[in-house]
Amino acid sequence: MTDHAITLPVGPGTVLLDPNDGAPLQFVDPDAADRRFLLDETTDAFHSSEHRWGSGFVITNVGSTRWSQPAERRLDGPGVQLTYPLLDTLTLTVTRTGGERLLERYELTNTGAAPLVVTSLGINTPFRDLYESAATSLAQAVHAHVWTGGADAWVWAQPMSGTGRSLGLIVRSGALWSYSVESRNQNSSSNVRGHLLLQATDLARNSTAFGGQPPIEIASGESWLLEWEVGFFASREAFLAASTPQLTVDRLYAEVGQQITVLGNTAGLRVDGEASVEREGERVAVTGTQHGAVHLSTDSAQTAVLFHSPLPDLVRRRVRFILDQHRPTERPLPYRYAFVPYDTATGLTQTTNGWADWSDGAERVAMPALLQEARRRGWVDSPGEVDEALVGFADFARNLLLDESAAPRWGSTVKAPVRIYNSPWLAHFFATQHDHGGADDDLDLAARILERSFELGAGEHLSIGHPEALVLVTERLLEAGQADRATGLRDLLVQQAAHFAKITVNLPSHEVNYEQSMVAPLVTLYAVAEQLEGQDRFLGPLDQAVRWLRAFGGPQPHIRLNEIGIRHWDGYWFGRDRQWGDIFPHHWSVLTAVALRQLPTTMRTAESDSAAREIFHANLINIFADGSATCAFTVPSAVDGRPGYRADPLANDQDWPLTLWLRQLESGDV
């Protein structure tokens, strides 16, 4: 396809354009020849010419259409000019010019006699954000961190390895107010992020996305211009230095009653949410009056921040809601002591319906685990009721979530294979129950669950929470005088770390081929093994894994996006509405925060500690003021045409952030 491509310079690299339609097919970094910044029609099955870079769609008051093949193509010095007659009275002209950066101009011209209003406009930018094997992803793919902050908009396509040049797109004229995703459905499933479309507006499909979508009004004979440049950048710092934000905030989260300062071009600042506003010149102080997100926007830029309830208060309300709404009290004993999903739209608990991710096991263990942590800190209003619920769940889990060998079932009624992911969650629960009640059989069961997990293959699996559960259980075994048993488990963990250090990039696929919730447990595994062994054997692999982990999160100045690892399938697997697409923040994003907190002191920095705090606080946005919650907030304005930027009504697996935060809460965190 690229044998006769038009080649334009882009700084130290090049961009290859199709000779027929002038679309960029690939950006090439000479120092990373195998890296693919864009999807490739010859290798990526779901990608085709209809989603090439620069194709798109428009919805107007006089009609709607897509564009792909230009009616005219003209070589123009170090670039091309393309003309697309879109509607009877609307023409699109696209120019691409090479140089230090690729300059792209998208110009809409109203050729009619009447004003024209554009209510949606999306441009394809098919960044190669997909997950094959871990080794292939790390060598060839990129994480596309999208920021549609109006005139402040940009995209940073960072290599998944966290090393080498990134590709950055920065808006220089015009604005991008949202983005959408296409090709996200059961066919593409969980290993493909889809086609990313950058949008100058999506008013027609989702008027409230990202706080609001303005129309584009073009007078008769006039034009509207969107201009951006695309180039290679050596680092995150170099990329951010090249952007020129018009609207900034001093922080993205604060407690209710505290202030967040807005700076920059704040003229006409609009505040959408429960907050009060005070202005001193260009400086605006916004004070939250209720728990929840607040959108801030001007005619040129936008962002969103979070004002949150004090953590103890929010935990109390969530615990109360779990006790009142997440227990299937209609069931017989001991099934009624389970914790199940809850539909906030209907007020009903959610039955499993043969769908394992709606079961009463697996990720739902977060709810009793949160009760344990809240009870330990005294952040509950009815300790006796919490204790009774925990004793009941322990009986339920012992008999119905574990088989006779201590292998974990997916749920009490799910006819599915053993799920090794569940082992550390149940082991941690029973070890914590032992701490609260002192029962020897709880500690013995916790140890047996971990021992059985190694028999089932945990030594070659990156189970979430596995190193932390093993540390807790072995500490309790030592206290109980069972040194041999504790040493045996610790030796298995060190052997596990050595195994992964040996295979390096060749991580085995789990339920997804490669994801942040594999790499974060890998970082934790190396950190814990290094602490146990103390011979510096795992510092090199740990440093590499941290780079992989940090690459999942981007620097977007938005409470839902900043440092949040990319994840784009939980709305389908865990939500009620079965919607694919970016979920930010997803509950496992806190694994990055947990891993950063467990780094050796020589590797922890003020920046990594700050990133951890950002992630923990961002996840408070999925818990609501009354203690209800959502398992998935779909961020794109639309996914395969269905409106997004909305919370799924199901509360399901979102309690892990609170649970994990409380387990390692440090002074000064809140």
PDB file of C-alpha atoms in Angstrom, residues 272-506:
ATOM      1  CA  ASP A 272     -22.000  23.772  35.670  1.00  0.00           C
ATOM      2  CA  GLY A 273     -22.405  22.004  39.007  1.00  0.00           C
ATOM      3  CA  GLU A 274     -22.965  22.608  42.692  1.00  0.00           C
ATOM      4  CA  ALA A 275     -20.500  25.424  43.367  1.00  0.00           C
ATOM      5  CA  SER A 276     -20.216  29.127  44.137  1.00  0.00           C
ATOM      6  CA  VAL A 277     -17.982  31.553  42.241  1.00  0.00           C
ATOM      7  CA  GLU A 278     -15.880  34.541  43.313  1.00  0.00           C
ATOM      8  CA  ARG A 279     -13.938  36.651  40.818  1.00  0.00           C
ATOM      9  CA  GLU A 280     -10.824  38.765  41.385  1.00  0.00           C
ATOM     10  CA  GLY A 281      -9.729  40.099  38.006  1.00  0.00           C
ATOM     11  CA  GLU A 282      -8.775  37.177  35.769  1.00  0.00           C
ATOM     12  CA  ARG A 283      -8.566  34.865  38.797  1.00  0.00           C
ATOM     13  CA  VAL A 284     -11.748  32.953  39.640  1.00  0.00           C
ATOM     14  CA  ALA A 285     -12.241  30.971  42.856  1.00  0.00           C
ATOM     15  CA  VAL A 286     -14.777  28.128  42.620  1.00  0.00           C
ATOM     16  CA  THR A 287     -16.021  26.605  45.880  1.00  0.00           C
ATOM     17  CA  GLY A 288     -17.866  23.298  45.858  1.00  0.00           C
ATOM     18  CA  THR A 289     -21.101  23.101  47.835  1.00  0.00           C
ATOM     19  CA  GLN A 290     -21.933  19.421  47.228  1.00  0.00           C
ATOM     20  CA  HIS A 291     -20.117  16.196  46.371  1.00  0.00           C
ATOM     21  CA  GLY A 292     -19.764  15.820  42.609  1.00  0.00           C
ATOM     22  CA  ALA A 293     -18.173  16.967  39.373  1.00  0.00           C
ATOM     23  CA  VAL A 294     -18.190  20.607  38.276  1.00  0.00           C
ATOM     24  CA  HIS A 295     -17.645  21.542  34.629  1.00  0.00           C
ATOM     25  CA  LEU A 296     -15.816  24.793  33.898  1.00  0.00           C
ATOM     26  CA  SER A 297     -16.005  26.329  30.427  1.00  0.00           C
ATOM     27  CA  THR A 298     -15.517  29.508  28.436  1.00  0.00           C
ATOM     28  CA  ASP A 299     -16.116  30.187  24.764  1.00  0.00           C
ATOM     29  CA  SER A 300     -12.638  28.836  24.035  1.00  0.00           C
ATOM     30  CA  ALA A 301     -11.781  26.132  26.605  1.00  0.00           C
ATOM     31  CA  GLN A 302     -13.208  23.700  29.145  1.00  0.00           C
ATOM     32  CA  THR A 303     -12.330  21.216  31.895  1.00  0.00           C
ATOM     33  CA  ALA A 304     -13.939  19.460  34.871  1.00  0.00           C
ATOM     34  CA  VAL A 305     -12.984  19.225  38.551  1.00  0.00           C
ATOM     35  CA  LEU A 306     -14.288  17.303  41.563  1.00  0.00           C
ATOM     36  CA  PHE A 307     -15.480  18.569  44.900  1.00  0.00           C
ATOM     37  CA  HIS A 308     -15.737  15.591  47.221  1.00  0.00           C
ATOM     38  CA  SER A 309     -17.154  14.874  50.638  1.00  0.00           C
ATOM     39  CA  PRO A 310     -14.612  14.200  53.398  1.00  0.00           C
ATOM     40  CA  LEU A 311     -13.468  10.617  52.925  1.00  0.00           C
ATOM     41  CA  PRO A 312     -14.838   9.313  56.262  1.00  0.00           C
ATOM     42  CA  ASP A 313     -18.266  10.793  55.487  1.00  0.00           C
ATOM     43  CA  LEU A 314     -18.352   9.338  51.977  1.00  0.00           C
ATOM     44  CA  VAL A 315     -17.280   5.921  53.249  1.00  0.00           C
ATOM     45  CA  ARG A 316     -20.006   5.973  55.917  1.00  0.00           C
ATOM     46  CA  ARG A 317     -22.652   6.765  53.303  1.00  0.00           C
ATOM     47  CA  ARG A 318     -21.370   4.106  50.928  1.00  0.00           C
ATOM     48  CA  VAL A 319     -21.328   1.484  53.711  1.00  0.00           C
ATOM     49  CA  ARG A 320     -24.882   2.393  54.654  1.00  0.00           C
ATOM     50  CA  PHE A 321     -25.999   2.126  51.032  1.00  0.00           C
ATOM     51  CA  ILE A 322     -24.304  -1.257  50.608  1.00  0.00           C
ATOM     52  CA  LEU A 323     -26.003  -2.640  53.702  1.00  0.00           C
ATOM     53  CA  ASP A 324     -29.400  -1.320  52.650  1.00  0.00           C
ATOM     54  CA  GLN A 325     -29.397  -1.975  48.917  1.00  0.00           C
ATOM     55  CA  HIS A 326     -26.728  -4.469  47.828  1.00  0.00           C
ATOM     56  CA  ARG A 327     -27.851  -7.533  49.809  1.00  0.00           C
ATOM     57  CA  PRO A 328     -30.316 -10.061  48.292  1.00  0.00           C
ATOM     58  CA  THR A 329     -32.464 -10.396  51.405  1.00  0.00           C
ATOM     59  CA  GLU A 330     -35.117 -12.338  49.491  1.00  0.00           C
ATOM     60  CA  ARG A 331     -32.769 -15.335  49.220  1.00  0.00           C
ATOM     61  CA  PRO A 332     -32.548 -18.261  51.639  1.00  0.00           C
ATOM     62  CA  LEU A 333     -29.594 -18.598  54.015  1.00  0.00           C
ATOM     63  CA  PRO A 334     -26.669 -18.368  53.481  1.00  0.00           C
ATOM     64  CA  TYR A 335     -27.219 -16.864  49.988  1.00  0.00           C
ATOM     65  CA  ARG A 336     -28.816 -13.757  51.454  1.00  0.00           C
ATOM     66  CA  TYR A 337     -25.469 -12.778  52.992  1.00  0.00           C
ATOM     67  CA  ALA A 338     -23.961 -12.217  49.535  1.00  0.00           C
ATOM     68  CA  PHE A 339     -23.405  -8.767  48.048  1.00  0.00           C
ATOM     69  CA  VAL A 340     -24.788  -8.186  44.558  1.00  0.00           C
ATOM     70  CA  PRO A 341     -25.028  -5.400  41.936  1.00  0.00           C
ATOM     71  CA  TYR A 342     -27.735  -2.779  42.321  1.00  0.00           C
ATOM     72  CA  ASP A 343     -29.607  -0.893  39.597  1.00  0.00           C
ATOM     73  CA  THR A 344     -29.825   2.767  40.603  1.00  0.00           C
ATOM     74  CA  ALA A 345     -32.471   3.414  37.935  1.00  0.00           C
ATOM     75  CA  THR A 346     -34.977   0.806  39.136  1.00  0.00           C
ATOM     76  CA  GLY A 347     -34.025   0.357  42.787  1.00  0.00           C
ATOM     77  CA  LEU A 348     -33.675  -3.404  42.253  1.00  0.00           C
ATOM     78  CA  THR A 349     -30.767  -5.713  42.922  1.00  0.00           C
ATOM     79  CA  GLN A 350     -29.422  -7.252  39.736  1.00  0.00           C
ATOM     80  CA  THR A 351     -29.746 -11.010  39.255  1.00  0.00           C
ATOM     81  CA  THR A 352     -26.855 -12.871  37.656  1.00  0.00           C
ATOM     82  CA  ASN A 353     -28.836 -13.695  34.482  1.00  0.00           C
ATOM     83  CA  GLY A 354     -26.127 -16.145  33.450  1.00  0.00           C
ATOM     84  CA  TRP A 355     -23.639 -13.253  33.177  1.00  0.00           C
ATOM     85  CA  ALA A 356     -20.586 -13.989  35.322  1.00  0.00           C
ATOM     86  CA  ASP A 357     -19.695 -10.331  35.851  1.00  0.00           C
ATOM     87  CA  TRP A 358     -23.071  -9.787  37.550  1.00  0.00           C
ATOM     88  CA  SER A 359     -22.478 -12.638  39.989  1.00  0.00           C
ATOM     89  CA  ASP A 360     -22.421 -12.550  43.785  1.00  0.00           C
ATOM     90  CA  GLY A 361     -18.694 -13.398  43.833  1.00  0.00           C
ATOM     91  CA  ALA A 362     -15.601 -12.170  42.026  1.00  0.00           C
ATOM     92  CA  GLU A 363     -15.332  -8.333  42.031  1.00  0.00           C
ATOM     93  CA  ARG A 364     -18.286  -8.036  44.419  1.00  0.00           C
ATOM     94  CA  VAL A 365     -15.876  -9.084  47.193  1.00  0.00           C
ATOM     95  CA  ALA A 366     -14.956  -5.386  47.226  1.00  0.00           C
ATOM     96  CA  MET A 367     -18.147  -4.626  49.150  1.00  0.00           C
ATOM     97  CA  PRO A 368     -17.519  -6.806  52.227  1.00  0.00           C
ATOM     98  CA  ALA A 369     -13.850  -5.829  52.014  1.00  0.00           C
ATOM     99  CA  LEU A 370     -14.856  -2.157  52.191  1.00  0.00           C
ATOM    100  CA  LEU A 371     -17.040  -2.929  55.202  1.00  0.00           C
ATOM    101  CA  GLN A 372     -14.005  -4.500  56.876  1.00  0.00           C
ATOM    102  CA  GLU A 373     -11.791  -1.492  56.273  1.00  0.00           C
ATOM    103  CA  ALA A 374     -14.467   0.998  57.317  1.00  0.00           C
ATOM    104  CA  ARG A 375     -15.164  -1.050  60.468  1.00  0.00           C
ATOM    105  CA  ARG A 376     -11.458  -1.134  61.300  1.00  0.00           C
ATOM    106  CA  ARG A 377     -11.283   2.666  61.166  1.00  0.00           C
ATOM    107  CA  GLY A 378     -14.564   3.223  62.941  1.00  0.00           C
ATOM    108  CA  TRP A 379     -16.109   4.813  59.829  1.00  0.00           C
ATOM    109  CA  VAL A 380     -19.452   3.018  60.226  1.00  0.00           C
ATOM    110  CA  ASP A 381     -22.645   4.082  61.986  1.00  0.00           C
ATOM    111  CA  SER A 382     -23.735   0.606  63.104  1.00  0.00           C
ATOM    112  CA  PRO A 383     -20.744  -1.592  64.016  1.00  0.00           C
ATOM    113  CA  GLY A 384     -22.908  -4.486  65.176  1.00  0.00           C
ATOM    114  CA  GLU A 385     -24.816  -4.590  61.893  1.00  0.00           C
ATOM    115  CA  VAL A 386     -21.549  -4.497  59.941  1.00  0.00           C
ATOM    116  CA  ASP A 387     -20.095  -7.324  62.045  1.00  0.00           C
ATOM    117  CA  GLU A 388     -23.171  -9.460  61.467  1.00  0.00           C
ATOM    118  CA  ALA A 389     -23.009  -8.822  57.712  1.00  0.00           C
ATOM    119  CA  LEU A 390     -19.330  -9.791  57.613  1.00  0.00           C
ATOM    120  CA  VAL A 391     -19.817 -12.987  59.608  1.00  0.00           C
ATOM    121  CA  GLY A 392     -22.676 -13.908  57.292  1.00  0.00           C
ATOM    122  CA  PHE A 393     -20.630 -13.195  54.178  1.00  0.00           C
ATOM    123  CA  ALA A 394     -17.723 -15.236  55.560  1.00  0.00           C
ATOM    124  CA  ASP A 395     -20.065 -18.227  55.924  1.00  0.00           C
ATOM    125  CA  PHE A 396     -21.463 -17.647  52.429  1.00  0.00           C
ATOM    126  CA  ALA A 397     -18.004 -17.326  50.860  1.00  0.00           C
ATOM    127  CA  ARG A 398     -16.547 -20.305  52.706  1.00  0.00           C
ATOM    128  CA  ASN A 399     -19.334 -22.583  51.512  1.00  0.00           C
ATOM    129  CA  LEU A 400     -20.362 -21.163  48.141  1.00  0.00           C
ATOM    130  CA  LEU A 401     -17.481 -19.112  46.680  1.00  0.00           C
ATOM    131  CA  LEU A 402     -14.824 -21.768  47.325  1.00  0.00           C
ATOM    132  CA  ASP A 403     -14.813 -25.442  46.476  1.00  0.00           C
ATOM    133  CA  GLU A 404     -13.550 -28.159  48.796  1.00  0.00           C
ATOM    134  CA  SER A 405      -9.963 -27.558  47.613  1.00  0.00           C
ATOM    135  CA  ALA A 406     -10.150 -23.793  48.389  1.00  0.00           C
ATOM    136  CA  ALA A 407     -10.262 -22.961  44.670  1.00  0.00           C
ATOM    137  CA  PRO A 408     -12.462 -19.934  43.903  1.00  0.00           C
ATOM    138  CA  ARG A 409     -15.775 -20.118  42.116  1.00  0.00           C
ATOM    139  CA  TRP A 410     -16.909 -17.158  40.024  1.00  0.00           C
ATOM    140  CA  GLY A 411     -20.145 -16.912  42.010  1.00  0.00           C
ATOM    141  CA  SER A 412     -22.526 -19.099  43.966  1.00  0.00           C
ATOM    142  CA  THR A 413     -24.702 -19.909  40.935  1.00  0.00           C
ATOM    143  CA  VAL A 414     -22.296 -19.388  38.033  1.00  0.00           C
ATOM    144  CA  LYS A 415     -21.430 -22.527  36.128  1.00  0.00           C
ATOM    145  CA  ALA A 416     -17.991 -21.399  35.014  1.00  0.00           C
ATOM    146  CA  PRO A 417     -14.409 -22.567  35.463  1.00  0.00           C
ATOM    147  CA  VAL A 418     -12.330 -21.652  38.490  1.00  0.00           C
ATOM    148  CA  ARG A 419     -11.254 -18.000  38.313  1.00  0.00           C
ATOM    149  CA  ILE A 420      -7.797 -17.479  39.758  1.00  0.00           C
ATOM    150  CA  TYR A 421      -8.306 -13.705  39.967  1.00  0.00           C
ATOM    151  CA  ASN A 422     -10.675 -14.249  42.889  1.00  0.00           C
ATOM    152  CA  SER A 423      -8.171 -16.094  45.111  1.00  0.00           C
ATOM    153  CA  PRO A 424      -6.258 -13.122  46.582  1.00  0.00           C
ATOM    154  CA  TRP A 425      -9.465 -11.154  47.198  1.00  0.00           C
ATOM    155  CA  LEU A 426     -10.950 -13.980  49.248  1.00  0.00           C
ATOM    156  CA  ALA A 427      -7.639 -14.701  50.985  1.00  0.00           C
ATOM    157  CA  HIS A 428      -7.332 -11.050  52.000  1.00  0.00           C
ATOM    158  CA  PHE A 429     -10.926 -11.050  53.243  1.00  0.00           C
ATOM    159  CA  PHE A 430     -10.463 -14.095  55.484  1.00  0.00           C
ATOM    160  CA  ALA A 431      -7.111 -12.868  56.815  1.00  0.00           C
ATOM    161  CA  THR A 432      -8.769  -9.572  57.749  1.00  0.00           C
ATOM    162  CA  GLN A 433     -11.647 -11.461  59.378  1.00  0.00           C
ATOM    163  CA  HIS A 434      -9.026 -13.277  61.422  1.00  0.00           C
ATOM    164  CA  ASP A 435      -7.680  -9.887  62.517  1.00  0.00           C
ATOM    165  CA  HIS A 436     -11.136  -8.795  63.633  1.00  0.00           C
ATOM    166  CA  GLY A 437     -12.345 -11.982  65.290  1.00  0.00           C
ATOM    167  CA  GLY A 438      -9.157 -13.922  65.843  1.00  0.00           C
ATOM    168  CA  ALA A 439     -10.549 -17.183  64.472  1.00  0.00           C
ATOM    169  CA  ASP A 440      -7.780 -19.626  63.566  1.00  0.00           C
ATOM    170  CA  ASP A 441      -9.841 -21.268  60.843  1.00  0.00           C
ATOM    171  CA  ASP A 442     -10.114 -17.932  59.001  1.00  0.00           C
ATOM    172  CA  LEU A 443      -6.332 -17.602  58.868  1.00  0.00           C
ATOM    173  CA  ASP A 444      -5.924 -21.240  57.868  1.00  0.00           C
ATOM    174  CA  LEU A 445      -8.440 -20.786  55.058  1.00  0.00           C
ATOM    175  CA  ALA A 446      -6.701 -17.611  53.847  1.00  0.00           C
ATOM    176  CA  ALA A 447      -3.405 -19.510  53.638  1.00  0.00           C
ATOM    177  CA  ARG A 448      -5.019 -22.493  51.915  1.00  0.00           C
ATOM    178  CA  ILE A 449      -6.585 -20.214  49.297  1.00  0.00           C
ATOM    179  CA  LEU A 450      -3.167 -18.801  48.402  1.00  0.00           C
ATOM    180  CA  GLU A 451      -1.467 -22.190  48.453  1.00  0.00           C
ATOM    181  CA  ARG A 452      -4.163 -23.561  46.178  1.00  0.00           C
ATOM    182  CA  SER A 453      -3.822 -20.542  43.877  1.00  0.00           C
ATOM    183  CA  PHE A 454      -0.183 -21.437  43.236  1.00  0.00           C
ATOM    184  CA  GLU A 455      -1.271 -24.990  42.425  1.00  0.00           C
ATOM    185  CA  LEU A 456      -3.712 -23.474  39.928  1.00  0.00           C
ATOM    186  CA  GLY A 457      -1.002 -21.394  38.237  1.00  0.00           C
ATOM    187  CA  ALA A 458      -0.713 -18.162  40.234  1.00  0.00           C
ATOM    188  CA  GLY A 459       3.062 -18.320  39.822  1.00  0.00           C
ATOM    189  CA  GLU A 460       2.614 -17.478  36.140  1.00  0.00           C
ATOM    190  CA  HIS A 461      -0.380 -15.166  36.522  1.00  0.00           C
ATOM    191  CA  LEU A 462      -0.608 -11.481  37.467  1.00  0.00           C
ATOM    192  CA  SER A 463      -3.563 -11.655  39.826  1.00  0.00           C
ATOM    193  CA  ILE A 464      -4.785  -8.339  41.188  1.00  0.00           C
ATOM    194  CA  GLY A 465      -4.014  -8.018  44.900  1.00  0.00           C
ATOM    195  CA  HIS A 466      -2.028 -11.252  45.030  1.00  0.00           C
ATOM    196  CA  PRO A 467       1.260  -9.854  46.455  1.00  0.00           C
ATOM    197  CA  GLU A 468      -0.609  -7.748  49.036  1.00  0.00           C
ATOM    198  CA  ALA A 469      -2.716 -10.706  50.175  1.00  0.00           C
ATOM    199  CA  LEU A 470       0.377 -12.870  50.493  1.00  0.00           C
ATOM    200  CA  VAL A 471       2.168 -10.263  52.600  1.00  0.00           C
ATOM    201  CA  LEU A 472      -0.795  -9.967  54.969  1.00  0.00           C
ATOM    202  CA  VAL A 473      -1.312 -13.726  55.288  1.00  0.00           C
ATOM    203  CA  THR A 474       2.361 -14.523  55.842  1.00  0.00           C
ATOM    204  CA  GLU A 475       2.663 -11.810  58.481  1.00  0.00           C
ATOM    205  CA  ARG A 476      -0.254 -13.363  60.351  1.00  0.00           C
ATOM    206  CA  LEU A 477       1.199 -16.843  59.956  1.00  0.00           C
ATOM    207  CA  LEU A 478       4.462 -15.663  61.503  1.00  0.00           C
ATOM    208  CA  GLU A 479       2.539 -14.118  64.393  1.00  0.00           C
ATOM    209  CA  ALA A 480       0.730 -17.446  64.843  1.00  0.00           C
ATOM    210  CA  GLY A 481       4.013 -19.356  65.009  1.00  0.00           C
ATOM    211  CA  GLN A 482       3.687 -20.917  61.541  1.00  0.00           C
ATOM    212  CA  ALA A 483       7.047 -19.788  60.188  1.00  0.00           C
ATOM    213  CA  ASP A 484       7.532 -22.718  57.801  1.00  0.00           C
ATOM    214  CA  ARG A 485       4.190 -22.119  56.138  1.00  0.00           C
ATOM    215  CA  ALA A 486       4.875 -18.386  55.840  1.00  0.00           C
ATOM    216  CA  THR A 487       8.348 -18.999  54.394  1.00  0.00           C
ATOM    217  CA  GLY A 488       6.931 -21.410  51.857  1.00  0.00           C
ATOM    218  CA  LEU A 489       4.480 -18.839  50.557  1.00  0.00           C
ATOM    219  CA  ARG A 490       7.075 -16.090  50.467  1.00  0.00           C
ATOM    220  CA  ASP A 491       9.449 -18.327  48.526  1.00  0.00           C
ATOM    221  CA  LEU A 492       6.716 -18.967  45.974  1.00  0.00           C
ATOM    222  CA  LEU A 493       6.204 -15.230  45.525  1.00  0.00           C
ATOM    223  CA  VAL A 494       9.927 -14.593  44.991  1.00  0.00           C
ATOM    224  CA  GLN A 495       9.976 -17.447  42.464  1.00  0.00           C
ATOM    225  CA  GLN A 496       6.999 -15.838  40.735  1.00  0.00           C
ATOM    226  CA  ALA A 497       8.859 -12.530  40.485  1.00  0.00           C
ATOM    227  CA  ALA A 498      11.932 -14.320  39.112  1.00  0.00           C
ATOM    228  CA  HIS A 499       9.770 -16.019  36.484  1.00  0.00           C
ATOM    229  CA  PHE A 500       8.390 -12.719  35.217  1.00  0.00           C
ATOM    230  CA  ALA A 501      11.800 -11.070  35.318  1.00  0.00           C
ATOM    231  CA  LYS A 502      13.052 -13.862  33.076  1.00  0.00           C
ATOM    232  CA  ILE A 503      10.287 -13.618  30.467  1.00  0.00           C
ATOM    233  CA  THR A 504      10.451  -9.768  30.477  1.00  0.00           C
ATOM    234  CA  VAL A 505       8.086  -8.466  27.763  1.00  0.00           C
ATOM    235  CA  ASN A 506       6.518 -11.843  27.001  1.00  0.00           C
TER     236      ASN A 506
END
